[in-house]
Short mmCIF file of C-alpha atoms in Angstrom, two decimals:
data_model
loop_
_atom_site.label_atom_id
_atom_site.label_comp_id
_atom_site.label_asym_id
_atom_site.label_seq_id
_atom_site.Cartn_x
_atom_site.Cartn_y
_atom_site.Cartn_z
CA MET J 1 0.00 0.00 0.00
CA PRO J 2 1.39 3.44 -0.87
CA ALA J 3 2.67 5.41 2.12
CA PHE J 4 0.45 8.45 1.62
CA GLN J 5 -3.26 8.21 0.79
CA GLN J 6 -5.34 11.03 -0.62
CA PRO J 7 -8.07 11.75 1.96
CA PRO J 8 -11.66 11.69 0.71
CA LEU J 9 -13.29 14.97 -0.25
CA PRO J 10 -15.28 16.05 2.85
CA TYR J 11 -18.42 16.63 0.70
CA ALA J 12 -19.87 15.52 -2.64
CA MET J 13 -18.09 16.55 -5.84
CA ASP J 14 -21.00 18.87 -6.71
CA ALA J 15 -21.60 20.16 -3.16
CA LEU J 16 -20.09 23.60 -3.83
CA LYS J 17 -21.77 24.14 -7.19
CA GLY J 18 -22.63 27.77 -7.71
CA TYR J 19 -19.10 28.48 -6.54
CA ILE J 20 -17.12 25.52 -7.88
CA SER J 21 -18.74 23.33 -10.53
CA GLU J 22 -18.61 19.54 -10.37
CA GLU J 23 -16.38 19.55 -13.48
CA GLN J 24 -13.93 22.00 -11.91
CA MET J 25 -13.89 20.09 -8.63
CA SER J 26 -13.40 16.73 -10.34
CA TYR J 27 -10.30 17.87 -12.20
CA HIS J 28 -8.96 19.52 -9.13
CA TYR J 29 -9.53 16.62 -6.72
CA GLU J 30 -9.26 13.57 -9.00
CA LYS J 31 -6.46 14.77 -11.27
CA HIS J 32 -4.36 17.49 -9.67
CA HIS J 33 -4.60 16.53 -6.01
CA ALA J 34 -4.42 12.80 -6.72
CA SER J 35 -1.32 13.19 -8.89
CA TYR J 36 0.62 14.93 -6.11
CA PHE J 37 0.08 11.82 -3.98
CA THR J 38 1.06 9.50 -6.84
CA LYS J 39 4.24 11.44 -7.49
CA LEU J 40 5.11 11.77 -3.81
CA ASN J 41 4.69 8.04 -3.20
CA LYS J 42 6.90 7.33 -6.19
CA ILE J 43 9.61 9.75 -5.03
CA LEU J 44 9.58 8.36 -1.46
CA GLU J 45 9.48 4.69 -2.39
CA ASP J 46 12.12 3.00 -0.19
CA ASP J 47 12.81 6.31 1.57
CA PRO J 48 12.59 6.40 5.40
CA LEU J 49 10.78 9.76 5.10
CA SER J 50 7.75 7.77 3.94
CA GLU J 51 7.36 6.56 7.56
CA GLU J 52 6.74 10.13 8.71
CA SER J 53 3.48 12.05 8.69
CA LEU J 54 2.73 14.07 5.57
CA GLU J 55 3.09 17.26 7.60
CA ASP J 56 6.54 16.22 8.81
CA VAL J 57 7.60 15.42 5.24
CA VAL J 58 6.49 18.91 4.19
CA ILE J 59 8.54 20.47 6.97
CA ALA J 60 11.62 18.30 6.36
CA SER J 61 11.80 18.21 2.56
CA SER J 62 12.81 20.43 -0.34
CA GLY J 63 12.76 20.38 -4.15
CA GLY J 64 10.45 17.92 -5.90
CA THR J 65 9.66 16.04 -2.69
CA PHE J 66 8.55 19.25 -1.03
CA ASN J 67 6.52 20.40 -4.05
CA ASN J 68 4.48 17.20 -4.14
CA ALA J 69 4.21 16.72 -0.37
CA ALA J 70 3.17 20.32 0.20
CA GLN J 71 0.65 20.27 -2.65
CA ALA J 72 -0.79 17.01 -1.26
CA TRP J 73 -1.11 18.62 2.19
CA ASN J 74 -2.28 22.06 1.00
CA HIS J 75 -5.13 20.69 -1.09
CA ALA J 76 -6.40 18.39 1.68
CA PHE J 77 -6.37 21.40 3.98
CA PHE J 78 -8.08 23.57 1.36
CA TRP J 79 -11.01 21.13 0.94
CA ASN J 80 -11.63 21.42 4.69
CA CYS J 81 -11.65 25.21 4.50
CA MET J 82 -14.86 25.06 2.45
CA THR J 83 -18.32 23.70 3.21
CA PRO J 84 -21.72 23.68 1.51
CA SER J 85 -23.29 24.79 4.81
CA ALA J 86 -21.21 27.83 5.64
CA SER J 87 -21.94 30.20 8.48
CA GLN J 88 -21.82 33.96 7.98
CA GLY J 89 -18.47 34.49 9.60
CA PRO J 90 -16.18 33.70 12.52
CA SER J 91 -17.34 33.87 16.14
CA GLY J 92 -15.87 33.52 19.62
CA PRO J 93 -12.07 33.65 20.13
CA LEU J 94 -11.43 33.50 16.36
CA ALA J 95 -13.57 36.60 15.76
CA ASP J 96 -11.80 38.38 18.65
CA LEU J 97 -8.35 37.62 17.22
CA ILE J 98 -9.39 38.74 13.73
CA ASP J 99 -10.70 42.02 15.18
CA ARG J 100 -7.50 42.48 17.18
CA ASP J 101 -5.08 41.80 14.31
CA PHE J 102 -7.04 43.14 11.30
CA ARG J 103 -9.34 45.75 12.93
CA ASP J 104 -12.54 43.99 11.91
CA PHE J 105 -13.86 41.10 9.82
CA ASP J 106 -14.54 43.24 6.72
CA SER J 107 -11.05 44.63 6.81
CA PHE J 108 -9.63 41.09 7.16
CA LYS J 109 -11.67 39.92 4.16
CA ARG J 110 -10.45 42.86 2.08
CA GLN J 111 -6.80 42.19 2.96
CA PHE J 112 -7.06 38.44 2.37
CA SER J 113 -8.87 38.98 -0.96
CA ALA J 114 -6.24 41.49 -2.07
CA ALA J 115 -3.45 39.05 -1.20
CA ALA J 116 -5.18 36.25 -3.12
CA THR J 117 -5.93 38.44 -6.12
CA THR J 118 -2.50 40.02 -6.50
CA LEU J 119 -0.35 36.93 -5.88
CA PHE J 120 1.48 36.71 -9.20
CA GLY J 121 1.58 33.29 -10.85
CA ALA J 122 0.55 30.14 -9.00
CA GLY J 123 0.17 29.94 -5.24
CA TRP J 124 -1.97 30.09 -2.13
CA ALA J 125 -3.35 32.81 0.12
CA TRP J 126 -3.13 31.82 3.79
CA LEU J 127 -4.34 32.96 7.18
CA ALA J 128 -1.81 31.70 9.71
CA ILE J 129 -0.92 32.11 13.38
CA ASP J 130 2.65 32.48 14.61
CA PRO J 131 4.09 31.05 17.85
CA THR J 132 3.34 34.33 19.70
CA GLY J 133 -0.36 34.02 18.81
CA LYS J 134 -0.42 36.73 16.15
CA LEU J 135 -2.49 36.23 13.00
CA SER J 136 -1.18 37.17 9.58
CA ILE J 137 -2.10 36.88 5.91
CA LEU J 138 0.56 35.21 3.80
CA PRO J 139 0.47 35.07 0.00
CA LEU J 140 2.86 32.21 -0.86
CA GLY J 141 4.01 31.09 -4.31
CA ASN J 142 3.62 27.63 -5.88
CA ALA J 143 3.51 24.96 -3.12
CA ASP J 144 4.83 27.12 -0.30
CA THR J 145 3.00 26.85 3.01
CA PRO J 146 3.10 28.52 6.47
CA LEU J 147 4.35 25.14 7.82
CA LYS J 148 7.70 26.08 6.24
CA HIS J 149 7.73 29.44 8.02
CA ASN J 150 7.13 28.26 11.59
CA GLN J 151 3.48 29.27 11.41
CA THR J 152 0.28 27.27 11.77
CA PRO J 153 -2.12 27.45 8.82
CA LEU J 154 -5.71 28.33 9.74
CA LEU J 155 -7.32 29.03 6.35
CA THR J 156 -6.25 28.85 2.73
CA LEU J 157 -7.44 29.62 -0.78
CA ASP J 158 -5.84 27.97 -3.81
CA VAL J 159 -5.14 30.54 -6.53
CA TRP J 160 -3.35 28.28 -8.99
CA GLU J 161 -5.19 28.83 -12.27
CA HIS J 162 -6.24 25.16 -12.25
CA ALA J 163 -8.35 25.93 -9.16
CA TYR J 164 -10.72 28.21 -11.06
CA TYR J 165 -10.00 28.26 -14.79
CA VAL J 166 -12.89 26.00 -15.89
CA ASP J 167 -15.44 28.15 -14.05
CA TYR J 168 -13.89 31.63 -14.01
CA ARG J 169 -11.24 31.77 -16.80
CA ASN J 170 -9.04 34.82 -16.22
CA GLU J 171 -11.39 36.30 -13.62
CA ARG J 172 -9.58 35.38 -10.43
CA PRO J 173 -11.16 38.26 -8.43
CA LYS J 174 -14.62 36.68 -8.87
CA PHE J 175 -13.32 33.33 -7.65
CA VAL J 176 -11.79 35.04 -4.63
CA ASP J 177 -15.02 36.94 -3.83
CA GLY J 178 -17.09 33.77 -3.95
CA PHE J 179 -14.84 32.02 -1.45
CA TRP J 180 -16.46 33.96 1.42
CA ASP J 181 -19.80 32.25 0.70
CA VAL J 182 -18.38 28.78 1.39
CA THR J 183 -15.69 29.40 4.02
CA ASN J 184 -15.82 26.79 6.77
CA TRP J 185 -15.38 29.00 9.84
CA ASP J 186 -15.97 26.06 12.19
CA PHE J 187 -12.88 24.37 10.72
CA VAL J 188 -10.83 27.55 11.08
CA ALA J 189 -11.97 27.87 14.72
CA GLU J 190 -10.96 24.24 15.40
CA ARG J 191 -7.54 24.85 13.88
CA LEU J 192 -7.14 27.93 16.06
CA ALA J 193 -8.11 25.99 19.18
CA GLY J 194 -5.54 23.32 18.28
CA ALA J 195 -2.84 25.92 17.66
CA VAL J 196 -3.23 27.79 20.93
CA ALA J 197 -3.92 24.72 23.08
CA MET A 1 3.86 56.08 -25.98
CA ALA A 2 1.88 53.38 -24.32
CA TYR A 3 2.13 49.74 -25.39
CA THR A 4 -0.80 48.33 -27.34
CA LEU A 5 -1.99 44.79 -27.88
CA PRO A 6 -0.40 43.45 -31.09
CA GLU A 7 -2.79 41.82 -33.52
CA LEU A 8 -2.42 38.08 -33.89
CA PRO A 9 -0.83 37.21 -37.25
CA TYR A 10 -3.58 34.57 -37.79
CA ALA A 11 -7.18 33.85 -36.78
CA TYR A 12 -8.06 32.59 -33.28
CA ASP A 13 -8.94 29.17 -34.69
CA ALA A 14 -5.87 28.96 -36.94
CA LEU A 15 -3.84 26.81 -34.55
CA GLU A 16 -6.52 24.16 -33.96
CA PRO A 17 -6.32 21.40 -32.94
CA SER A 18 -3.04 22.18 -31.11
CA ILE A 19 -4.52 25.26 -29.46
CA ASP A 20 -8.29 25.80 -29.48
CA ALA A 21 -9.89 29.09 -30.60
CA ARG A 22 -11.47 29.84 -27.21
CA THR A 23 -8.13 29.54 -25.43
CA MET A 24 -6.41 31.71 -28.04
CA GLU A 25 -9.03 34.44 -27.76
CA ILE A 26 -9.03 34.61 -23.94
CA HIS A 27 -5.25 34.32 -23.86
CA HIS A 28 -4.81 37.20 -26.31
CA THR A 29 -7.64 39.58 -25.39
CA LYS A 30 -7.69 39.00 -21.63
CA HIS A 31 -4.36 37.72 -20.32
CA HIS A 32 -1.95 39.44 -22.74
CA ASN A 33 -4.04 42.60 -22.70
CA ALA A 34 -4.03 42.75 -18.89
CA TYR A 35 -0.21 42.57 -18.84
CA ILE A 36 -0.09 45.51 -21.27
CA THR A 37 -2.53 47.59 -19.21
CA LYS A 38 -0.54 46.95 -16.05
CA ALA A 39 2.85 47.52 -17.72
CA ASN A 40 1.59 50.85 -19.07
CA ALA A 41 0.34 51.84 -15.62
CA ALA A 42 3.70 50.95 -14.05
CA LEU A 43 5.75 52.84 -16.66
CA GLU A 44 3.50 55.89 -16.89
CA GLY A 45 5.47 59.06 -16.31
CA THR A 46 8.88 57.43 -16.73
CA ASP A 47 11.10 57.96 -19.76
CA LEU A 48 11.20 54.16 -20.24
CA ALA A 49 7.69 54.04 -21.66
CA SER A 50 8.96 55.03 -25.13
CA LYS A 51 11.37 52.09 -25.36
CA PRO A 52 10.57 48.67 -26.82
CA ILE A 53 9.43 46.39 -24.00
CA GLU A 54 12.32 43.99 -24.71
CA ASP A 55 14.78 46.83 -23.98
CA VAL A 56 12.99 47.72 -20.77
CA ILE A 57 13.03 44.19 -19.35
CA SER A 58 16.66 43.72 -20.43
CA ASP A 59 17.66 46.35 -17.86
CA LEU A 60 15.27 46.18 -14.93
CA SER A 61 17.80 48.01 -12.77
CA ALA A 62 16.95 51.17 -14.77
CA VAL A 63 13.32 50.89 -13.64
CA PRO A 64 12.46 52.84 -10.47
CA ALA A 65 12.61 50.41 -7.54
CA ASP A 66 8.94 50.81 -6.63
CA LYS A 67 7.90 49.89 -10.19
CA ARG A 68 10.43 47.10 -10.78
CA GLY A 69 8.30 44.20 -9.62
CA ALA A 70 5.31 45.33 -11.69
CA VAL A 71 7.48 45.84 -14.78
CA ARG A 72 9.20 42.49 -14.33
CA ASN A 73 5.83 40.72 -14.13
CA ASN A 74 3.75 42.71 -16.58
CA GLY A 75 6.46 43.93 -18.95
CA GLY A 76 7.69 40.36 -18.99
CA GLY A 77 4.16 39.16 -19.71
CA HIS A 78 3.87 41.58 -22.64
CA ALA A 79 7.26 40.63 -24.13
CA ASN A 80 6.75 36.90 -23.65
CA HIS A 81 3.29 36.75 -25.20
CA SER A 82 4.37 39.02 -28.08
CA LEU A 83 7.11 36.53 -28.93
CA PHE A 84 4.88 33.49 -28.39
CA TRP A 85 2.24 34.50 -30.98
CA THR A 86 4.89 35.06 -33.67
CA VAL A 87 6.73 31.75 -33.30
CA MET A 88 3.58 29.77 -34.10
CA GLY A 89 1.52 29.58 -37.25
CA PRO A 90 -1.10 27.49 -39.03
CA GLY A 91 0.26 24.67 -41.17
CA LYS A 92 3.68 24.97 -39.58
CA GLY A 93 5.52 22.42 -37.49
CA GLY A 94 8.05 20.14 -39.11
CA ALA A 95 11.71 20.76 -38.44
CA PRO A 96 14.17 23.65 -38.70
CA SER A 97 16.68 23.81 -41.55
CA GLY A 98 19.93 25.52 -42.43
CA GLU A 99 22.00 27.28 -39.79
CA LEU A 100 19.33 26.95 -37.10
CA ALA A 101 19.11 23.18 -37.60
CA ALA A 102 22.91 22.95 -37.42
CA ALA A 103 23.00 25.03 -34.24
CA ILE A 104 20.29 22.87 -32.63
CA ASP A 105 22.23 19.72 -33.53
CA ALA A 106 25.38 21.27 -32.08
CA ALA A 107 23.61 22.23 -28.85
CA CYS A 108 21.43 19.16 -28.25
CA GLY A 109 22.80 16.38 -30.48
CA SER A 110 19.80 16.16 -32.79
CA PHE A 111 16.38 17.72 -33.38
CA ASP A 112 14.71 14.82 -31.57
CA LYS A 113 17.00 15.32 -28.58
CA PHE A 114 16.19 19.03 -28.65
CA LYS A 115 12.47 18.28 -28.57
CA GLU A 116 13.01 15.95 -25.64
CA GLU A 117 15.03 18.55 -23.75
CA PHE A 118 12.58 21.37 -24.48
CA SER A 119 9.57 19.21 -23.53
CA ASN A 120 11.28 18.27 -20.31
CA ALA A 121 11.98 21.94 -19.49
CA ALA A 122 8.30 22.70 -20.16
CA ALA A 123 6.99 19.72 -18.15
CA THR A 124 9.19 20.23 -15.10
CA ARG A 125 8.66 23.99 -14.66
CA PHE A 126 6.66 23.80 -11.42
CA GLY A 127 3.85 26.33 -11.20
CA SER A 128 3.64 29.00 -13.89
CA GLY A 129 6.32 29.89 -16.41
CA TRP A 130 7.90 29.47 -19.81
CA ALA A 131 10.17 27.03 -21.63
CA TRP A 132 12.75 28.66 -23.89
CA LEU A 133 15.20 28.06 -26.68
CA TYR A 134 17.60 30.97 -26.36
CA VAL A 135 20.94 32.28 -27.60
CA ALA A 136 23.72 32.85 -25.08
CA ASP A 137 27.22 33.79 -26.26
CA GLY A 138 26.35 32.76 -29.82
CA LYS A 139 25.18 29.28 -28.75
CA LEU A 140 21.73 27.79 -28.34
CA LYS A 141 20.47 26.69 -24.96
CA VAL A 142 17.25 25.19 -23.61
CA GLY A 143 15.82 26.30 -20.27
CA SER A 144 12.80 27.59 -18.41
CA THR A 145 11.84 30.55 -16.28
CA ALA A 146 9.19 31.10 -13.61
CA ASN A 147 6.10 33.26 -14.00
CA GLN A 148 6.73 35.95 -16.64
CA ASP A 149 10.50 36.05 -16.33
CA ASN A 150 12.46 36.14 -19.59
CA PRO A 151 16.11 35.26 -20.30
CA LEU A 152 16.57 38.92 -21.35
CA MET A 153 16.21 39.86 -17.66
CA GLY A 154 19.51 38.16 -16.93
CA GLU A 155 20.57 35.36 -14.66
CA ALA A 156 20.18 37.25 -11.39
CA VAL A 157 16.47 37.79 -12.08
CA ALA A 158 15.42 34.98 -14.40
CA GLY A 159 17.93 32.23 -13.51
CA ILE A 160 19.09 32.06 -17.14
CA ALA A 161 20.45 34.77 -19.47
CA GLY A 162 20.27 35.24 -23.23
CA THR A 163 18.04 36.16 -26.14
CA PRO A 164 14.98 33.92 -26.55
CA ILE A 165 14.14 32.73 -30.06
CA LEU A 166 11.38 30.24 -29.16
CA GLY A 167 9.11 30.32 -26.13
CA LEU A 168 6.30 28.11 -24.86
CA ASP A 169 3.85 29.43 -22.29
CA VAL A 170 3.21 26.80 -19.60
CA TRP A 171 0.96 28.87 -17.36
CA GLU A 172 -2.18 26.81 -16.85
CA HIS A 173 -4.20 29.54 -18.61
CA ALA A 174 -2.33 28.66 -21.82
CA TYR A 175 -3.81 25.17 -22.01
CA TYR A 176 -6.37 24.49 -19.30
CA LEU A 177 -9.62 24.76 -21.29
CA HIS A 178 -8.48 22.12 -23.76
CA TYR A 179 -5.88 20.02 -21.93
CA GLN A 180 -6.76 20.57 -18.23
CA ASN A 181 -4.03 18.86 -16.18
CA ARG A 182 -2.39 17.23 -19.22
CA ARG A 183 0.45 19.69 -19.80
CA PRO A 184 2.63 17.11 -21.63
CA ASP A 185 -0.07 16.69 -24.33
CA TYR A 186 -0.12 20.45 -24.88
CA VAL A 187 3.66 20.58 -25.11
CA SER A 188 3.73 17.78 -27.65
CA ALA A 189 0.99 19.45 -29.78
CA PHE A 190 2.94 22.73 -29.72
CA PHE A 191 5.58 21.24 -32.04
CA ASP A 192 2.89 20.89 -34.75
CA VAL A 193 2.49 24.69 -34.94
CA VAL A 194 6.03 26.00 -34.38
CA ASP A 195 7.00 28.39 -37.18
CA TRP A 196 10.65 27.44 -37.65
CA ASP A 197 11.16 30.17 -40.28
CA ALA A 198 10.21 32.78 -37.69
CA VAL A 199 12.52 31.11 -35.14
CA ALA A 200 15.35 31.09 -37.73
CA GLU A 201 14.86 34.83 -38.29
CA ARG A 202 15.11 35.46 -34.56
CA PHE A 203 18.19 33.25 -34.43
CA ALA A 204 19.89 35.20 -37.24
CA ALA A 205 19.16 38.47 -35.45
CA ALA A 206 20.31 37.23 -32.04
CA LYS A 207 23.53 35.34 -32.71
#
């Protein structure tokens, strides 16, 4: 059995339709995400790193191993950041931290959207928390992830063109805007609780 | 004077089936056009705006520091796409001849080896970027750059340095509507539309 298994999508392939079509999601999950696992397992065949957790491989690796491990991890994380039954926004300690570090929720959304929209080329927009408990927005290129920068990822949006090209073509800003309708704030709150525990 | 979108030297559907008409139209009127708009905005009010875009990206250090990133990305995008459209054509493909063919053989061993090397550069460029055949010190080389970097920008910026004579766009927007995740299929179909006469002209001018 291969060392790393692609986790199941946490909802049906068409569950986010209106934001992400079934066709777009199928390519993204069944082709792109799956192939990062296939390539990673091939690269790490007979390598002791394959005994580690995927997250530890991301932190420990570089080059092609890192690219595939990080993309495998990032996408699995990204699926969890979305839900067909989204709430309006963050609440509790997460909402307090967002207000503290970004002034208010609207201002956070504007800054995150700007980071996602202006990231040049392929990459990911992240909300992350550093070891001192401070939140920040990180636009990171290609497969790069806050895990590599001693930060804990809380939320991410994939802005590789393959994430939106079937549905939105060149209109990345529309794809970014729509993300707020499906953001899984419960997942983000759980991640925060885990990070500060 | 501001940069303007160059007309394609052929119809949007002229490169089918290698590149579909819908991709060509969006690529030209949306993506390339957006790079031009943003390059113009970045260079507005500087005395660089009157220079050919290739000259501007060949010396990014002459660009004011606060505009350099925007010119690298968007000026690069304008230069790269302008080259890309002109090294393809309907009914082209085949193989180079004459001096260009000899130089490719000298650099790569054979035309088939060149195709293998170029395809590999295109396939292994992680994320967005370009595969290039370029002239450095009178010799041909194969390489790739990230995002909208161009060998003209020099090694410190682009990782490779020289004058490109053939470029292949491997941003996902260049192939996604028709090929989705199958970049290698797109790369292989590209060779059916390469205009080797145009590449030979660029080679003669660059060497």
